[in-house]
XYZ file of C-alpha atoms in Angstrom:
313
model
C -0.033 -0.080 0.049
C 1.432 3.342 -0.990
C 1.761 6.327 1.365
C -0.971 8.144 -0.744
C -3.387 5.171 -0.201
C -2.580 5.222 3.664
C -3.370 8.890 3.882
C -6.570 8.411 1.955
C -7.629 5.709 4.186
C -6.927 7.793 7.374
C -8.900 10.565 5.828
C -11.789 8.252 5.084
C -11.947 7.162 8.694
C -11.597 10.641 10.089
C -14.851 12.109 11.678
C -16.848 13.962 9.092
C -17.091 17.202 11.183
C -13.281 17.382 11.461
C -12.310 16.010 8.125
C -12.281 19.405 6.498
C -9.347 20.370 8.797
C -7.008 17.400 7.654
C -4.628 18.322 4.742
C -3.986 15.931 1.951
C -0.834 13.831 1.818
C 0.248 15.866 -1.248
C 0.134 19.009 0.775
C 1.888 17.511 3.835
C 4.561 16.103 1.616
C 5.257 19.323 -0.115
C 5.609 21.150 3.178
C 8.011 18.546 4.638
C 10.256 18.816 1.617
C 10.215 22.618 1.603
C 10.917 22.562 5.501
C 13.739 20.084 5.215
C 15.398 22.042 2.338
C 14.186 25.443 3.548
C 13.563 26.019 -0.167
C 10.682 25.754 -2.440
C 12.884 25.297 -5.514
C 14.709 22.310 -3.947
C 11.461 20.735 -2.808
C 9.988 21.115 -6.239
C 13.075 19.508 -7.774
C 12.796 16.594 -5.195
C 9.059 15.911 -5.933
C 9.130 16.666 -9.667
C 6.638 19.537 -9.212
C 6.747 23.183 -10.151
C 7.828 25.822 -7.594
C 4.448 27.419 -7.917
C 2.842 24.110 -6.977
C 4.836 23.868 -3.911
C 4.085 27.480 -3.031
C 0.375 26.994 -3.507
C 0.319 23.748 -1.354
C 2.285 25.384 1.553
C -0.149 28.401 1.277
C -3.204 26.051 1.444
C -1.613 24.384 4.553
C -0.927 27.749 6.188
C -4.701 28.718 5.593
C -5.800 25.315 7.182
C -3.499 25.788 10.283
C -4.198 29.541 10.494
C -0.565 30.754 10.772
C 2.518 31.384 8.689
C 4.877 28.558 8.437
C 7.568 30.384 6.288
C 8.725 33.855 6.038
C 10.546 35.496 3.166
C 14.203 36.180 3.658
C 15.577 37.821 0.547
C 14.969 35.629 -2.395
C 14.642 32.507 -0.085
C 12.340 31.406 2.677
C 12.945 30.322 6.277
C 10.745 28.517 8.657
C 8.811 30.523 11.317
C 8.860 29.055 14.954
C 5.393 27.538 14.287
C 6.670 25.992 10.978
C 9.803 24.599 12.657
C 7.693 22.983 15.233
C 5.181 21.518 12.886
C 8.036 20.211 10.541
C 9.762 18.354 13.454
C 6.404 16.633 14.347
C 5.367 16.020 10.822
C 8.631 14.430 9.787
C 8.299 11.870 12.446
C 4.629 11.188 11.590
C 5.385 10.624 7.972
C 8.460 8.417 9.022
C 5.962 6.325 11.240
C 3.686 5.886 8.168
C 6.631 4.590 6.300
C 7.419 2.287 9.107
C 3.879 1.002 9.139
C 3.851 0.247 5.587
C 7.243 -1.501 5.878
C 6.031 -3.652 8.608
C 2.905 -4.538 6.777
C 4.805 -5.642 3.623
C 7.192 -7.703 5.777
C 4.209 -9.355 7.455
C 2.723 -10.180 4.249
C 5.813 -11.988 3.199
C 6.102 -13.889 6.601
C 8.803 -11.620 7.882
C 8.941 -9.091 10.792
C 10.781 -5.926 10.749
C 13.000 -4.989 13.679
C 13.935 -1.385 14.084
C 17.148 -0.760 15.898
C 18.696 2.432 17.132
C 22.500 2.224 17.234
C 25.268 4.618 18.158
C 27.225 5.634 15.048
C 30.765 4.393 15.924
C 29.521 1.390 17.828
C 27.259 0.463 14.874
C 29.915 0.893 12.085
C 32.774 -0.635 13.703
C 31.305 -3.422 15.949
C 27.862 -4.239 15.330
C 27.526 -4.217 11.368
C 30.386 -6.628 10.840
C 28.624 -9.122 12.947
C 25.162 -8.782 11.692
C 25.533 -11.543 9.010
C 25.576 -14.045 11.899
C 22.223 -12.768 13.293
C 20.476 -12.623 9.820
C 21.630 -16.263 9.067
C 20.279 -17.470 12.299
C 17.010 -15.474 12.150
C 16.174 -15.211 8.376
C 12.591 -14.264 9.328
C 13.653 -11.068 10.761
C 14.386 -7.946 8.487
C 16.571 -5.426 10.289
C 16.117 -1.635 9.830
C 18.986 0.330 11.621
C 19.214 4.103 12.319
C 21.710 6.125 14.346
C 20.851 8.070 17.565
C 23.211 9.375 20.129
C 20.693 10.381 22.940
C 17.520 8.727 24.541
C 14.202 9.511 22.734
C 10.591 8.172 22.860
C 11.030 4.507 21.636
C 7.268 4.065 21.181
C 6.580 7.370 19.328
C 9.571 6.730 16.977
C 8.620 3.127 16.437
C 11.907 1.619 17.540
C 11.914 -1.868 18.773
C 15.271 -1.740 20.539
C 18.030 0.622 21.098
C 21.622 0.411 21.993
C 22.512 3.042 24.754
C 25.742 4.272 26.186
C 25.529 5.998 29.604
C 23.617 5.492 32.773
C 20.428 3.308 33.305
C 18.316 6.433 32.680
C 16.104 6.020 29.610
C 12.605 7.018 30.351
C 9.758 4.563 29.569
C 12.223 1.904 28.558
C 13.251 -1.591 29.920
C 17.072 -1.470 30.487
C 19.379 -4.444 30.197
C 23.064 -4.037 30.993
C 25.201 -5.114 27.929
C 28.820 -4.405 28.905
C 31.269 -2.089 30.528
C 33.602 -0.022 28.368
C 37.439 -0.491 28.631
C 39.795 2.214 27.236
C 43.143 1.410 25.807
C 45.965 3.786 24.771
C 46.803 3.189 21.291
C 48.853 4.610 18.357
C 50.362 3.780 14.927
C 53.544 1.724 15.362
C 55.600 4.249 13.489
C 54.283 6.983 15.888
C 55.332 4.992 18.982
C 58.734 4.460 17.511
C 59.226 8.128 16.436
C 58.361 9.296 20.153
C 60.258 6.497 21.829
C 57.161 5.508 23.785
C 58.153 2.454 26.004
C 56.178 3.628 29.033
C 53.186 5.564 30.223
C 55.730 8.296 31.370
C 57.162 8.649 27.857
C 53.520 8.619 26.334
C 52.660 11.774 28.692
C 55.068 13.811 26.640
C 53.684 12.768 23.237
C 50.988 14.421 21.288
C 47.578 13.049 22.442
C 44.111 12.849 20.765
C 41.053 13.846 22.960
C 37.286 13.180 22.708
C 35.609 16.432 23.304
C 32.894 14.936 25.605
C 35.449 13.107 27.652
C 37.950 15.788 28.830
C 39.366 13.950 31.748
C 39.767 10.624 30.035
C 43.545 10.763 29.573
C 43.998 12.186 33.139
C 42.182 9.043 34.451
C 44.133 6.790 32.367
C 47.493 8.317 33.402
C 46.342 8.043 37.073
C 45.557 4.341 36.515
C 49.172 4.058 35.164
C 50.580 5.698 38.268
C 51.305 9.229 36.893
C 49.635 11.730 38.964
C 51.622 14.896 38.669
C 49.103 16.710 36.427
C 45.712 16.416 34.972
C 45.879 18.529 31.800
C 47.376 16.966 28.693
C 47.160 19.203 25.477
C 46.436 17.794 22.043
C 43.993 17.602 19.122
C 40.221 17.263 19.945
C 37.584 15.414 18.039
C 33.943 14.746 18.502
C 33.826 11.025 17.312
C 35.958 8.068 18.292
C 36.055 7.204 14.602
C 38.049 10.269 13.893
C 40.372 9.612 16.679
C 41.070 6.006 15.272
C 41.618 7.553 11.881
C 43.855 10.285 13.222
C 45.894 7.698 15.402
C 46.337 5.411 12.187
C 47.801 8.414 10.383
C 50.327 9.190 13.131
C 48.747 12.355 14.457
C 48.820 11.260 18.047
C 48.003 8.573 20.616
C 44.367 7.875 21.110
C 42.362 6.559 24.080
C 39.608 4.341 22.629
C 37.362 1.381 23.675
C 38.955 -1.843 22.881
C 36.099 -3.216 21.048
C 36.360 -0.404 18.296
C 39.892 -1.344 17.221
C 39.667 -5.106 16.996
C 40.758 -5.087 13.263
C 43.415 -2.446 13.654
C 44.984 -4.252 16.680
C 44.893 -7.801 15.051
C 46.217 -6.273 11.767
C 48.990 -4.181 13.354
C 47.851 -0.663 12.081
C 47.593 0.222 15.782
C 49.359 -1.066 18.880
C 48.549 -0.873 22.514
C 51.174 1.475 24.049
C 50.835 0.473 27.796
C 49.090 -2.452 29.729
C 47.152 0.200 31.802
C 43.440 0.350 31.030
C 40.538 2.302 32.347
C 36.886 1.282 32.815
C 34.659 4.217 32.362
C 31.792 5.202 34.676
C 29.176 4.450 31.988
C 28.098 1.253 30.334
C 26.276 0.020 27.335
C 22.702 -1.007 27.619
C 19.925 -2.534 25.638
C 16.798 -0.389 25.792
C 13.339 -1.660 24.715
C 9.845 -0.106 24.995
C 8.350 -0.577 28.426
C 5.491 -2.959 28.586
C 5.949 -4.317 24.936
C 6.964 -8.053 24.398
C 8.574 -8.431 20.984
C 9.841 -11.957 20.174
C 12.243 -10.532 17.440
C 13.707 -7.940 19.730
C 14.234 -10.465 22.480
C 16.142 -12.730 20.011
C 18.334 -9.714 19.012
C 19.009 -8.879 22.576
C 19.857 -12.315 23.365
C 22.300 -12.453 20.206
C 23.845 -9.212 21.210
C 24.587 -10.408 24.648
C 26.075 -13.538 23.172
C 28.337 -11.509 20.908
C 29.479 -9.383 23.638
C 30.324 -12.272 25.962
C 32.618 -13.677 23.155
C 34.187 -10.101 22.380
C 34.898 -8.705 25.707
């Protein structure tokens, strides 16, 4: 069933006395595209419509809602506050419709769709390389993965399971502890040789790579290695572990990264562990599922995740 048919069905079931307030799917789609691009021209190109058609449909929506959704800025447009808020909710609603259709198609072919939220680096470097094992063992489950970095409303966004790093603090979710996080000091072999790194003390004088969200990570690691004379270590800063790993591989500095993210680099020799000292962070990885919902596919995936972690950590 197409999006358009879904919308038409919803309209048909809407109370007659309120139906005149419900915009058509075409109008909502045009507004969503214009809001995402903040451009009528780019929305028209995406939807294969004229700019005039987009403008008319946005105007129709503004008349229905009773407020301006865009304002003119020079030769372009920008969302008003009301337009921004509406666009945020509408984008999720249209995504939910897409998920509903996808689940219906999967159910029709005897499959179930499991929608999983993953952390970007964890997903790319640890989870995805292992997914072939899950799909081979669970051929009736079709996976749909999307990246998120903070807790959100699992039920509203139609996610069946999320992998969360932090504390056991996800509202309206059932939390299952997955694993702790252990950080290793690593660098390219050439970097270690160039800076004569044979101990933690020598490493403290070398260029270091820092994660912006963990400003004390290196200080904690050096304390674990017995070096407590200072807490500040200068060096380049990054906002993702994946960037630190790449920077370390190219000899820009020594990185402090979770062991599971560099399995391939360590086994292949692209990176080496610089010292036996390790630190366990205060946060952990958790599996989050919507509270009060029993989902056999999500339970199978959670069990498989725990099994994989027990082998790798």
